[in-house]
Amino acid sequence: MSDPRKAAAPDPDDFLDVDGSLSAEERDIRDTVRGFAARELLPDVADWFDAGTIPEPRALAKSFGDLGVFGMHLDGYGCAGASAVAYGLACRELEAVDSGLRSFVSVQGSLAMTAIHKFGSEEQKNAWLPRMAAGELIGCFGLTEPDSGSDPGSMRTRARRDGSDWVLDGTKMWITNGSIADVAVVWATTEEGIRGFVVPTDAPGFSANTVHGKLSLRASVTSELVLDGVRLPADALLPGSSGLGSPLSCLNEARYGIVWGAVGAARACYRAALDYAATREQFGRPIAGFQLTQRKLADMVVDVNQAALTALQLGRLKDAGRCHHTQVSFGKFACVAAAQRVAREARSIHGANGITLEYPVLRHMLNLETVATYEGTEEIHALSLGHAVTGISAFR
Amino acid sequence: MGVQGGWPPAMNIVVLVKQVPDTATERKLSSDDKTLDRAASDGVINELDEYAIEEALLLREKHGGEVTVLTMGPDQATDSIRKALSMGADKAVHVNDEALHGSDALQTAYALSRALGRMEFDLVVLGSESTDARTGVVGAALAEYLELPQLTLAGKVDIEGRAIKVQRLTDYGYDVVEAQLPAVVSVVEKINEPRYPSFKLIMQAKKKPVEKLTIADAEIDAAKVGLANATTETVDFAPAPPRAAGTIVKDEGDGGTKVADFLAEKKFV
């Protein structure tokens, strides 16, 4: 065995050398997204958050498309066909900037494109996926409703047949990119159960209203979708979709990205706190030298690295085709809570400065409030884990 | 020398890529032979070479043809080759031989000229200097070895048929310099904005051909390369002195005056 005293001191930014096990290709993808994020996103994100919007979502979508991040883990139709780990790394590096920007990518790739990729006809795939991958078209995903959150099966949106057409009525809520989307994947109950529909947003009867006054995920567009007698041809139905399991399988993909994203947000907060603690002097010395601060930093570095290991392990399982959806629930449950703890500690280390947009910590902390509830609340994931280990469902 | 001429103007472009220590990390020379300690910091593509790659790709997009990366360096340089391929270059040639260790700028230019002698090309593009040695002479020396026109410090490149026209950036503006292909062009960072590697290209990169050459393969004379035969010698070196602590000016209503006094004292104004 090698002498542990001779091992190199750990890198504070990757204490357990989690990234040391990445392949060259995975490192290249990580570095590319990190470079892109640092140059194209980080300088503006605080302003976007302050403004409560993304000023030029089409330009942003195009730059994401050029990078190849939309649907990067899907095969064919203009998608890169990268590994689950590579996709996770992209989510991690984007969310290290802002959860809203990672959400943009999750919704486009893991929700809208994945739904079409999994359940669409060949014609639907060819019609939508290449242009969505390129960032020329923006997609959104309508499952949640004002009165149906954790219990999506209770949805009220209906699709009824009229001749060969479908007619959709209902309201969807908390839809990321709803008001800037070209296409919405909408889930509705039919006589044969829940089915998915590809709805061009210029269809008569379709409208989207932006949600204002959010205190979280402000660098992201959130909308309500209203479907008022939206008439669609027969080929708008996603033929492979059947039952609630279809949209839930898409959410499972997006959740997987969130697990990685939370690691990015946590790392960014930890890094900011480390920098701040090293330069902020009180009582004549850097606050990093105080025991109470060191305890916080120790808690943070543990949370960040444990979360990073969890994400990577899920990615390896996924690439081996062995990742169960309850394991993704484990990741979301554990990693988002870890990120929230890290963000809160980071904000406390920053003192008053921590509450401003000058530093990223409160922005991340507020974003993580959304990340903790969307795509399955912490409570639902706890119940999913409880079910997995006991065999007893507590809620269904 | 295997220079390709003629028509149609699909261009074979060779872009020279050097791996250098990351400028963001502390760079060191090793004390035993006063050469770069490559293990001390991460290797990255020399920044100006990224502009050279971008320009080569832009020229390929306009004129058709192929972009080949040529790198001289140790095993670790494969990282930089992979990145160049991830940006979109078609293939690569890696000259890697222990005998090249410690070669100076002139020897490097000689070795590269030998490797280029085996290749078909219309244009050689490189960054005008590297962030490690910063000699800025490899482009010129290489052109001399190849007996080709050198168009250095290019801020803009236009090619029509076999004619190449370059805006050569100077302190006072730019000169317009013209030559006939084949030619050697060194670029400055004003020339373009290097692209990000796309994920698709990153994943294709490992499937692209990388030809590995020893000095024997490239017919490089061992007596003309390497530390022992270098034309220049590093006599001594010392680490950069630690940066002196800055002066903090506290604004008590007179901050502007104090800053102005400071600038005047240092003769900045």
XYZ file of C-alpha atoms in Angstrom:
665
model
C 0.000 0.000 0.000
C 1.159 3.499 -0.711
C 2.063 5.753 2.173
C -0.933 8.001 2.861
C 1.396 10.665 4.243
C 2.886 11.046 0.784
C -0.452 11.480 -0.979
C -1.055 14.948 -2.372
C -3.159 17.254 -0.198
C -6.778 17.265 -1.393
C -8.029 20.011 -3.666
C -10.482 22.119 -1.623
C -12.671 22.353 -4.743
C -12.906 18.570 -5.155
C -11.909 17.214 -1.784
C -12.595 13.531 -2.467
C -11.287 13.794 -6.037
C -14.702 12.808 -7.331
C -13.832 14.102 -10.784
C -10.656 12.019 -10.787
C -12.701 9.061 -11.970
C -14.123 10.860 -14.983
C -13.112 9.758 -18.462
C -11.231 12.173 -20.712
C -14.410 12.724 -22.706
C -16.411 13.477 -19.562
C -13.746 15.933 -18.431
C -13.832 17.641 -21.816
C -17.602 18.029 -21.572
C -17.317 19.336 -18.007
C -14.632 21.841 -18.994
C -16.579 22.979 -22.022
C -19.741 23.667 -20.035
C -17.737 25.267 -17.232
C -16.001 27.573 -19.695
C -19.262 28.417 -21.443
C -20.992 29.102 -18.135
C -18.177 31.315 -16.875
C -18.053 33.392 -20.037
C -21.655 33.470 -21.239
C -23.842 33.078 -18.159
C -22.110 34.060 -14.943
C -21.493 37.728 -15.808
C -25.219 38.375 -16.395
C -27.068 35.981 -14.161
C -27.406 38.291 -11.156
C -28.909 40.960 -13.423
C -31.354 38.442 -14.860
C -32.305 37.309 -11.389
C -32.743 40.946 -10.363
C -34.915 41.633 -13.412
C -36.914 38.475 -12.746
C -36.536 37.197 -16.300
C -34.191 36.039 -19.024
C -34.057 39.058 -21.339
C -33.233 37.179 -24.545
C -34.400 33.601 -24.121
C -34.125 32.807 -27.847
C -30.489 33.858 -27.990
C -29.820 31.836 -24.855
C -31.567 28.800 -26.329
C -29.483 29.145 -29.487
C -26.238 29.263 -27.536
C -27.272 26.220 -25.499
C -28.139 24.510 -28.782
C -24.763 25.357 -30.335
C -23.092 23.888 -27.276
C -25.135 20.734 -27.765
C -26.582 20.557 -24.276
C -30.264 20.169 -25.238
C -31.175 16.496 -25.197
C -27.474 15.667 -25.112
C -28.150 12.285 -23.526
C -30.600 11.302 -26.288
C -29.568 9.423 -29.434
C -30.165 10.579 -33.002
C -32.341 13.460 -34.266
C -29.535 15.972 -33.849
C -28.825 14.979 -30.242
C -25.301 14.316 -29.060
C -25.852 10.858 -27.553
C -23.647 11.565 -24.541
C -23.533 9.455 -21.391
C -25.713 10.040 -18.353
C -22.627 11.131 -16.425
C -21.760 13.683 -19.105
C -25.305 15.033 -18.992
C -25.103 15.193 -15.204
C -21.845 17.112 -15.364
C -23.431 19.646 -17.701
C -26.312 20.104 -15.244
C -23.865 20.472 -12.362
C -21.823 23.142 -14.115
C -24.906 25.084 -15.241
C -26.529 25.023 -11.820
C -23.272 26.182 -10.254
C -24.248 29.409 -12.046
C -27.992 29.346 -11.398
C -30.741 26.768 -10.922
C -32.939 28.669 -13.372
C -30.484 28.119 -16.217
C -30.183 24.415 -15.468
C -33.994 24.309 -15.348
C -34.082 25.753 -18.875
C -31.945 22.846 -20.070
C -33.793 20.221 -17.992
C -37.177 21.231 -19.315
C -36.063 21.326 -22.925
C -33.990 18.145 -22.898
C -35.201 15.884 -20.124
C -38.886 16.743 -20.259
C -40.101 18.035 -23.622
C -37.552 16.334 -25.880
C -37.452 13.120 -23.852
C -41.250 12.834 -24.039
C -41.170 13.158 -27.822
C -38.121 10.891 -28.090
C -39.687 8.172 -25.911
C -43.318 8.325 -26.943
C -43.402 10.155 -30.266
C -43.948 8.819 -33.778
C -41.096 8.940 -36.263
C -42.780 11.960 -37.895
C -43.063 13.784 -34.570
C -39.446 13.080 -33.715
C -38.219 14.343 -37.067
C -40.493 17.361 -36.950
C -39.452 18.588 -33.520
C -36.290 17.064 -32.085
C -33.550 18.342 -34.431
C -34.701 21.946 -34.144
C -35.176 21.627 -30.387
C -31.678 20.160 -30.053
C -30.311 23.105 -32.035
C -32.109 25.557 -29.771
C -34.174 26.941 -32.663
C -37.387 25.819 -30.994
C -38.191 26.037 -27.303
C -40.283 23.351 -25.638
C -42.160 23.120 -22.361
C -43.855 20.320 -20.455
C -47.346 20.628 -18.990
C -48.205 18.119 -16.292
C -48.727 20.023 -13.025
C -52.009 21.889 -12.552
C -53.132 24.506 -10.043
C -54.841 21.779 -8.007
C -52.687 18.790 -8.983
C -49.091 18.878 -7.771
C -47.810 15.834 -5.916
C -50.907 13.966 -7.111
C -50.792 14.480 -10.887
C -53.277 11.645 -11.413
C -55.960 14.001 -10.183
C -55.456 16.283 -13.181
C -58.487 17.979 -14.693
C -57.148 18.675 -18.152
C -59.215 16.614 -20.589
C -58.666 15.564 -24.165
C -61.757 14.389 -26.011
C -62.022 13.025 -29.502
C -64.064 14.944 -32.051
C -64.040 12.976 -35.282
C -60.363 12.281 -35.870
C -59.347 15.465 -33.988
C -58.566 15.922 -30.336
C -59.919 18.841 -28.309
C -58.042 19.837 -25.143
C -59.407 21.845 -22.219
C -57.683 22.638 -18.935
C -55.039 24.638 -17.125
C -51.409 23.782 -16.406
C -49.381 25.600 -13.775
C -45.725 26.226 -12.848
C -44.613 25.488 -16.383
C -41.009 26.488 -16.995
C -40.570 28.312 -20.328
C -44.358 28.135 -20.950
C -44.719 31.676 -22.287
C -41.638 31.520 -24.523
C -42.209 28.014 -25.866
C -42.921 27.064 -29.476
C -44.230 23.679 -28.484
C -45.797 22.268 -25.335
C -45.962 18.607 -24.405
C -49.301 18.535 -22.598
C -50.633 15.646 -20.535
C -54.388 15.147 -20.400
C -56.861 12.487 -19.335
C -58.685 10.693 -22.108
C -61.089 7.783 -22.148
C -58.013 5.535 -22.367
C -56.246 7.155 -19.418
C -53.559 9.833 -19.386
C -51.967 10.557 -22.762
C -49.436 13.068 -24.013
C -50.002 15.620 -26.804
C -47.627 17.755 -28.815
C -49.249 21.183 -28.867
C -47.828 23.988 -31.031
C -48.207 27.094 -28.894
C -49.741 29.041 -31.779
C -52.722 26.657 -31.829
C -55.998 28.604 -31.428
C -57.241 28.406 -27.842
C -53.743 28.005 -26.381
C -52.440 30.818 -24.213
C -49.674 31.210 -21.645
C -49.461 33.690 -18.794
C -46.181 34.464 -17.104
C -46.108 34.041 -13.332
C -44.865 37.245 -11.717
C -43.686 38.000 -8.199
C -41.544 34.891 -7.747
C -38.869 35.150 -5.066
C -37.067 32.062 -6.372
C -35.857 30.893 -9.797
C -36.081 34.476 -10.985
C -33.639 33.918 -13.864
C -36.228 31.618 -15.403
C -39.604 32.030 -17.052
C -42.489 30.313 -15.254
C -45.976 30.230 -16.715
C -49.551 29.102 -16.576
C -50.846 27.347 -19.694
C -54.502 27.741 -20.586
C -56.046 25.292 -23.054
C -59.455 26.518 -24.106
C -60.891 24.112 -26.669
C -57.535 23.614 -28.363
C -58.259 21.534 -31.458
C -55.448 19.274 -32.608
C -55.169 16.799 -35.475
C -54.966 13.088 -34.647
C -51.200 13.080 -35.117
C -50.711 15.450 -32.167
C -51.112 12.487 -29.826
C -47.854 10.929 -28.626
C -48.673 7.370 -29.726
C -46.339 5.653 -27.268
C -47.681 7.456 -24.199
C -49.932 5.500 -21.908
C -50.911 6.271 -18.364
C -49.339 8.393 -15.664
C -46.151 6.336 -15.881
C -45.266 8.102 -19.148
C -44.912 11.644 -17.801
C -43.432 10.307 -14.553
C -40.676 8.572 -16.506
C -39.774 11.935 -18.074
C -39.764 13.558 -14.647
C -37.413 10.849 -13.480
C -34.971 11.920 -16.204
C -35.210 15.548 -15.186
C -34.838 14.680 -11.529
C -31.637 12.884 -12.311
C -30.296 16.171 -13.718
C -31.493 17.993 -10.621
C -29.442 15.668 -8.417
C -26.319 16.815 -10.253
C -27.505 20.406 -10.425
C -27.898 20.588 -6.665
C -24.253 19.557 -6.356
C -23.303 22.495 -8.566
C -25.312 25.003 -6.543
C -23.833 23.610 -3.320
C -20.304 23.776 -4.680
C -20.767 27.374 -5.805
C -22.013 28.400 -2.350
C -19.189 26.568 -0.609
C -16.600 28.145 -2.907
C -18.044 31.616 -2.342
C -17.987 31.076 1.429
C -14.412 29.824 1.349
C -13.285 32.882 -0.617
C -15.209 35.234 1.613
C -13.974 33.655 4.843
C -10.376 33.893 3.650
C -10.560 37.598 2.846
C -13.028 38.936 5.404
C -11.156 40.136 8.471
C -12.673 40.686 11.887
C -10.849 41.018 15.179
C -7.698 41.470 13.130
C -7.696 38.216 11.202
C -9.565 36.355 8.485
C -12.792 34.829 9.749
C -11.675 31.548 8.118
C -9.391 31.214 11.136
C -12.243 31.117 13.640
C -13.354 27.741 14.889
C -17.045 28.395 14.333
C -16.384 29.291 10.680
C -14.178 26.247 10.200
C -16.927 24.024 11.561
C -19.295 25.491 8.999
C -16.775 24.994 6.203
C -16.170 21.413 7.335
C -19.913 20.693 7.260
C -20.111 22.273 3.829
C -17.210 20.402 2.262
C -18.691 17.129 3.555
C -22.125 17.930 2.160
C -20.742 19.007 -1.209
C -18.568 15.931 -1.648
C -21.110 13.415 -0.416
C -23.674 14.904 -2.768
C -21.155 14.790 -5.622
C -20.440 11.111 -4.963
C -24.142 10.317 -4.863
C -24.703 12.036 -8.198
C -21.777 10.284 -9.842
C -22.860 6.883 -8.522
C -26.368 7.417 -9.912
C -24.813 8.386 -13.228
C -22.675 5.260 -13.337
C -25.739 3.146 -12.508
C -27.721 4.907 -15.201
C -25.035 4.389 -17.814
C -25.003 0.710 -16.872
C -28.797 0.626 -17.308
C -29.267 -0.232 -13.644
C -30.646 2.962 -12.073
C -34.013 2.476 -10.402
C -36.294 5.474 -10.055
C -36.233 5.167 -6.267
C -32.456 5.588 -6.421
C -33.005 8.873 -8.264
C -35.434 9.772 -5.466
C -32.624 9.014 -3.010
C -30.409 11.441 -4.919
C -32.920 14.236 -5.084
C -33.890 13.773 -1.440
C -30.288 13.766 -0.236
C -28.542 16.185 -2.568
C -31.080 19.013 -2.615
C -31.281 19.000 1.198
C -27.477 19.022 1.332
C -27.371 21.960 -1.064
C -29.894 23.845 1.035
C -27.792 23.330 4.159
C -24.663 24.486 2.334
C -26.408 27.561 0.925
C -27.683 28.568 4.351
C -24.258 28.167 5.981
C -22.622 30.050 3.115
C -25.037 32.891 3.544
C -24.298 33.071 7.271
C -20.543 33.202 6.619
C -21.152 36.135 4.275
C -22.918 38.113 7.006
C -24.850 41.080 5.653
C -23.083 40.824 2.302
C -24.703 37.440 1.869
C -28.137 38.905 1.320
C -27.138 40.902 -1.752
C -26.906 39.893 -5.405
C -23.245 40.892 -5.244
C -22.627 37.391 -3.893
C -24.293 34.253 -5.255
C -25.308 32.653 -1.986
C -28.788 33.980 -1.239
C -29.687 33.670 -4.924
C -28.774 29.985 -4.781
C -30.514 29.591 -1.430
C -33.742 31.043 -2.811
C -33.505 28.980 -5.996
C -33.047 25.817 -3.993
C -36.415 26.446 -2.328
C -37.945 25.707 -5.736
C -35.567 22.880 -6.504
C -36.639 21.226 -3.239
C -40.292 21.131 -4.274
C -40.414 20.778 -8.036
C -40.183 17.400 -9.731
C -41.309 15.709 -6.550
C -41.247 17.392 -3.155
C -38.843 16.305 -0.453
C -41.831 14.685 1.258
C -42.822 12.650 -1.796
C -39.257 11.436 -2.281
C -39.099 10.478 1.394
C -42.258 8.443 0.871
C -40.798 6.923 -2.278
C -37.752 5.818 -0.267
C -39.984 4.618 2.554
C -41.950 2.556 0.085
C -38.784 1.169 -1.493
C -37.291 -0.052 1.778
C -40.492 -1.275 3.486
C -42.548 -2.425 0.554
C -45.468 -0.450 1.966
C -46.807 2.580 0.092
C -47.803 5.373 2.457
C -49.640 7.492 -0.066
C -51.104 5.503 -2.932
C 8.691 18.863 -49.608
C 5.135 17.676 -49.974
C 3.404 20.900 -50.745
C 0.091 20.581 -52.522
C -0.662 23.096 -55.206
C -3.196 23.647 -57.926
C -6.904 23.864 -58.226
C -9.657 23.386 -56.970
C -8.926 25.455 -53.912
C -10.047 22.947 -51.248
C -7.467 23.717 -48.650
C -5.301 21.481 -46.579
C -4.618 23.500 -43.479
C -2.193 22.455 -40.791
C -2.652 24.176 -37.464
C 0.195 24.034 -34.975
C -0.939 23.404 -31.421
C 1.305 23.615 -28.408
C 0.410 22.413 -24.955
C 1.494 24.862 -22.267
C 1.102 24.990 -18.492
C -2.176 26.586 -17.451
C -1.519 30.281 -16.956
C -3.925 30.196 -14.020
C -1.578 27.919 -12.067
C 1.911 28.452 -10.695
C 4.446 27.564 -13.367
C 7.868 26.159 -12.561
C 11.123 25.171 -14.156
C 12.686 21.963 -12.893
C 15.938 22.551 -11.059
C 17.892 19.669 -12.618
C 17.898 20.701 -16.284
C 16.210 24.134 -16.191
C 13.406 23.025 -18.495
C 9.714 23.403 -17.910
C 8.339 21.222 -15.115
C 5.307 19.894 -16.944
C 4.134 17.820 -14.002
C 3.851 20.934 -11.813
C 0.720 22.276 -13.485
C -2.116 21.230 -15.756
C -1.494 21.404 -19.462
C -3.803 23.412 -21.681
C -3.769 24.503 -25.321
C -1.690 27.616 -25.763
C -4.344 30.312 -25.825
C -3.317 31.899 -29.121
C -3.334 28.481 -30.764
C -7.067 28.304 -30.039
C -7.445 31.358 -32.287
C -5.306 29.594 -34.878
C -7.581 26.534 -34.708
C -10.655 28.732 -35.031
C -9.196 30.527 -38.044
C -8.329 27.212 -39.677
C -11.878 25.979 -39.098
C -13.350 29.198 -40.504
C -11.162 28.911 -43.598
C -12.195 25.282 -44.031
C -15.861 26.277 -43.727
C -15.331 28.869 -46.453
C -13.043 27.039 -48.837
C -13.550 23.362 -48.034
C -10.688 21.028 -47.297
C -9.215 19.559 -44.177
C -7.714 20.806 -40.926
C -4.864 18.791 -39.455
C -3.473 19.474 -35.993
C 0.293 19.184 -35.635
C 1.665 19.002 -32.109
C 5.141 18.396 -30.802
C 5.211 17.424 -27.167
C 5.193 14.647 -24.590
C 2.404 12.134 -23.873
C 0.306 14.664 -21.937
C -0.040 16.760 -25.092
C -2.706 14.287 -26.252
C -5.129 16.267 -24.048
C -4.581 19.359 -26.156
C -4.784 17.376 -29.375
C -8.125 15.942 -28.245
C -9.406 19.413 -27.482
C -8.369 20.692 -30.914
C -10.181 17.743 -32.504
C -13.197 18.519 -30.283
C -13.302 22.008 -31.725
C -13.624 20.440 -35.170
C -10.205 19.640 -36.632
C -10.255 16.518 -38.793
C -7.113 14.672 -37.740
C -3.847 15.123 -35.936
C -0.140 14.375 -36.074
C 1.693 14.076 -32.759
C 5.471 14.250 -32.807
C 6.557 12.727 -29.522
C 10.063 11.616 -28.743
C 12.189 11.778 -25.606
C 15.004 13.149 -27.790
C 12.987 16.352 -28.329
C 12.965 17.196 -24.604
C 14.471 20.609 -23.957
C 14.455 21.732 -27.589
C 14.512 25.502 -27.954
C 12.481 27.642 -30.344
C 14.770 27.180 -33.357
C 15.013 23.422 -32.839
C 11.245 23.262 -32.458
C 10.815 25.097 -35.749
C 13.256 22.700 -37.402
C 11.477 19.626 -36.033
C 8.079 20.953 -37.054
C 9.404 21.714 -40.541
C 10.498 18.098 -40.878
C 7.090 16.820 -39.803
C 5.411 19.242 -42.205
C 7.691 17.994 -44.955
C 5.818 14.686 -44.838
C 2.425 16.346 -45.046
C 0.431 17.920 -47.826
C -0.633 21.441 -46.986
C -1.556 24.790 -48.461
C -1.429 26.766 -45.267
C 0.172 26.499 -41.846
C -1.556 28.487 -39.088
C -0.218 29.012 -35.582
C -0.561 31.356 -32.639
C 1.940 34.211 -32.781
C 3.481 33.178 -29.476
C 3.049 30.741 -26.611
C 2.190 31.722 -23.075
C 5.096 29.741 -21.632
C 8.317 30.599 -23.460
C 6.925 33.652 -25.250
C 9.699 33.770 -27.810
C 7.270 34.458 -30.654
C 9.797 33.238 -33.246
C 8.608 29.733 -34.140
C 6.337 30.948 -36.949
C 9.083 32.969 -38.603
C 11.757 30.312 -38.122
C 9.450 27.620 -39.440
C 8.721 29.639 -42.590
C 12.482 30.000 -43.129
C 13.053 26.263 -42.760
C 10.190 25.562 -45.160
C 11.295 28.386 -47.465
C 7.762 29.696 -47.525
C 6.332 33.184 -47.130
C 5.637 34.171 -43.541
C 2.636 36.347 -42.699
C 2.921 37.064 -39.007
C 0.669 38.778 -36.425
C -2.400 38.330 -38.608
C -5.611 40.007 -37.454
C -7.502 39.056 -40.612
C -6.911 36.464 -43.313
C -8.450 36.415 -46.802
C -7.742 33.784 -49.399
C -8.700 33.941 -53.038
C -7.474 31.147 -55.256
C -3.783 30.805 -54.407
C -3.464 34.369 -53.137
C -3.477 35.065 -49.426
C -3.921 38.547 -47.997
C -3.377 39.297 -44.331
C -3.872 42.313 -42.120
C -0.688 42.329 -40.072
C -1.396 44.134 -36.827
C 1.162 46.717 -35.755
C 1.458 49.331 -33.020
C 0.122 51.970 -35.408
C -2.682 49.983 -37.079
C -2.090 47.283 -39.647
C -0.115 46.467 -42.746
C -1.687 44.578 -45.615
C 0.623 41.730 -46.568
C 0.118 39.434 -49.543
C 1.674 36.172 -50.621
C 1.007 33.055 -52.626
C 0.080 29.782 -51.007
C 1.552 27.734 -49.503
C 2.398 30.035 -46.626
C 2.809 30.247 -42.870
C 0.442 32.522 -40.948
C 0.697 33.413 -37.274
C -2.383 34.934 -35.677
C -3.166 37.325 -32.832
C -6.203 37.183 -30.585
C -8.029 39.979 -32.403
C -8.591 37.680 -35.373
C -11.678 35.820 -34.162
C -13.530 34.367 -31.193
C -12.649 30.686 -30.691
C -15.674 28.391 -30.559
C -16.540 26.030 -27.757
C -16.113 22.372 -28.551
C -19.588 20.938 -29.165
C -20.587 17.754 -27.386
C -21.014 15.911 -30.654
C -17.487 16.809 -31.700
C -16.138 15.930 -28.243
C -17.561 12.471 -28.659
C -16.299 12.114 -32.209
C -12.822 13.297 -31.223
C -11.582 9.974 -29.949
C -12.484 8.338 -33.241
C -10.463 10.786 -35.323
C -7.069 9.624 -36.567
C -4.008 10.724 -34.593
C -0.745 9.788 -36.257
C 2.127 9.360 -33.798
C 5.601 10.146 -35.049
C 9.006 9.589 -33.472
C 11.926 11.668 -34.664
C 12.956 8.739 -36.837
C 9.502 8.654 -38.455
C 9.665 12.375 -39.164
C 13.302 12.147 -40.299
C 14.331 14.625 -37.662
C 18.097 14.614 -37.107
C 18.664 13.692 -33.445
C 21.870 15.749 -33.466
C 19.860 18.888 -34.162
C 17.264 18.654 -31.394
C 17.084 18.255 -27.634
C 18.543 20.061 -24.669
C 22.143 19.009 -25.330
C 22.114 20.455 -28.853
C 20.083 23.566 -28.133
C 21.215 26.826 -29.707
C 20.188 28.723 -26.601
C 20.842 27.911 -22.983
C 18.953 28.760 -19.828
C 21.806 29.986 -17.667
C 19.898 30.698 -14.513
C 16.388 31.297 -13.287
C 14.646 32.532 -10.190
C 11.033 32.402 -9.100
C 9.121 35.643 -9.535
C 9.245 37.703 -6.351
C 6.002 37.674 -4.409
C 3.778 40.536 -5.402
C 4.162 43.496 -3.056
C 1.118 44.298 -0.957
C -1.144 46.826 -2.659
C -1.906 50.231 -1.276
C -5.414 50.639 0.020
C -6.811 54.130 -0.311
C -9.581 54.786 2.147
C -12.088 57.302 0.874
C -12.695 59.937 3.482
C -14.093 62.436 1.044
C -10.668 62.829 -0.572
C -10.391 59.415 -2.274
C -10.256 60.911 -5.756
C -7.420 63.258 -4.851
C -5.448 60.441 -3.229
C -5.850 58.197 -6.275
C -4.808 61.042 -8.582
C -1.752 61.746 -6.385
C -0.816 58.067 -6.493
C -1.064 57.951 -10.283
C 0.991 61.147 -10.579
C 3.632 59.814 -8.184
C 3.999 56.644 -10.290
C 4.062 58.812 -13.451
C 0.986 57.098 -14.890
C -0.533 60.520 -15.572
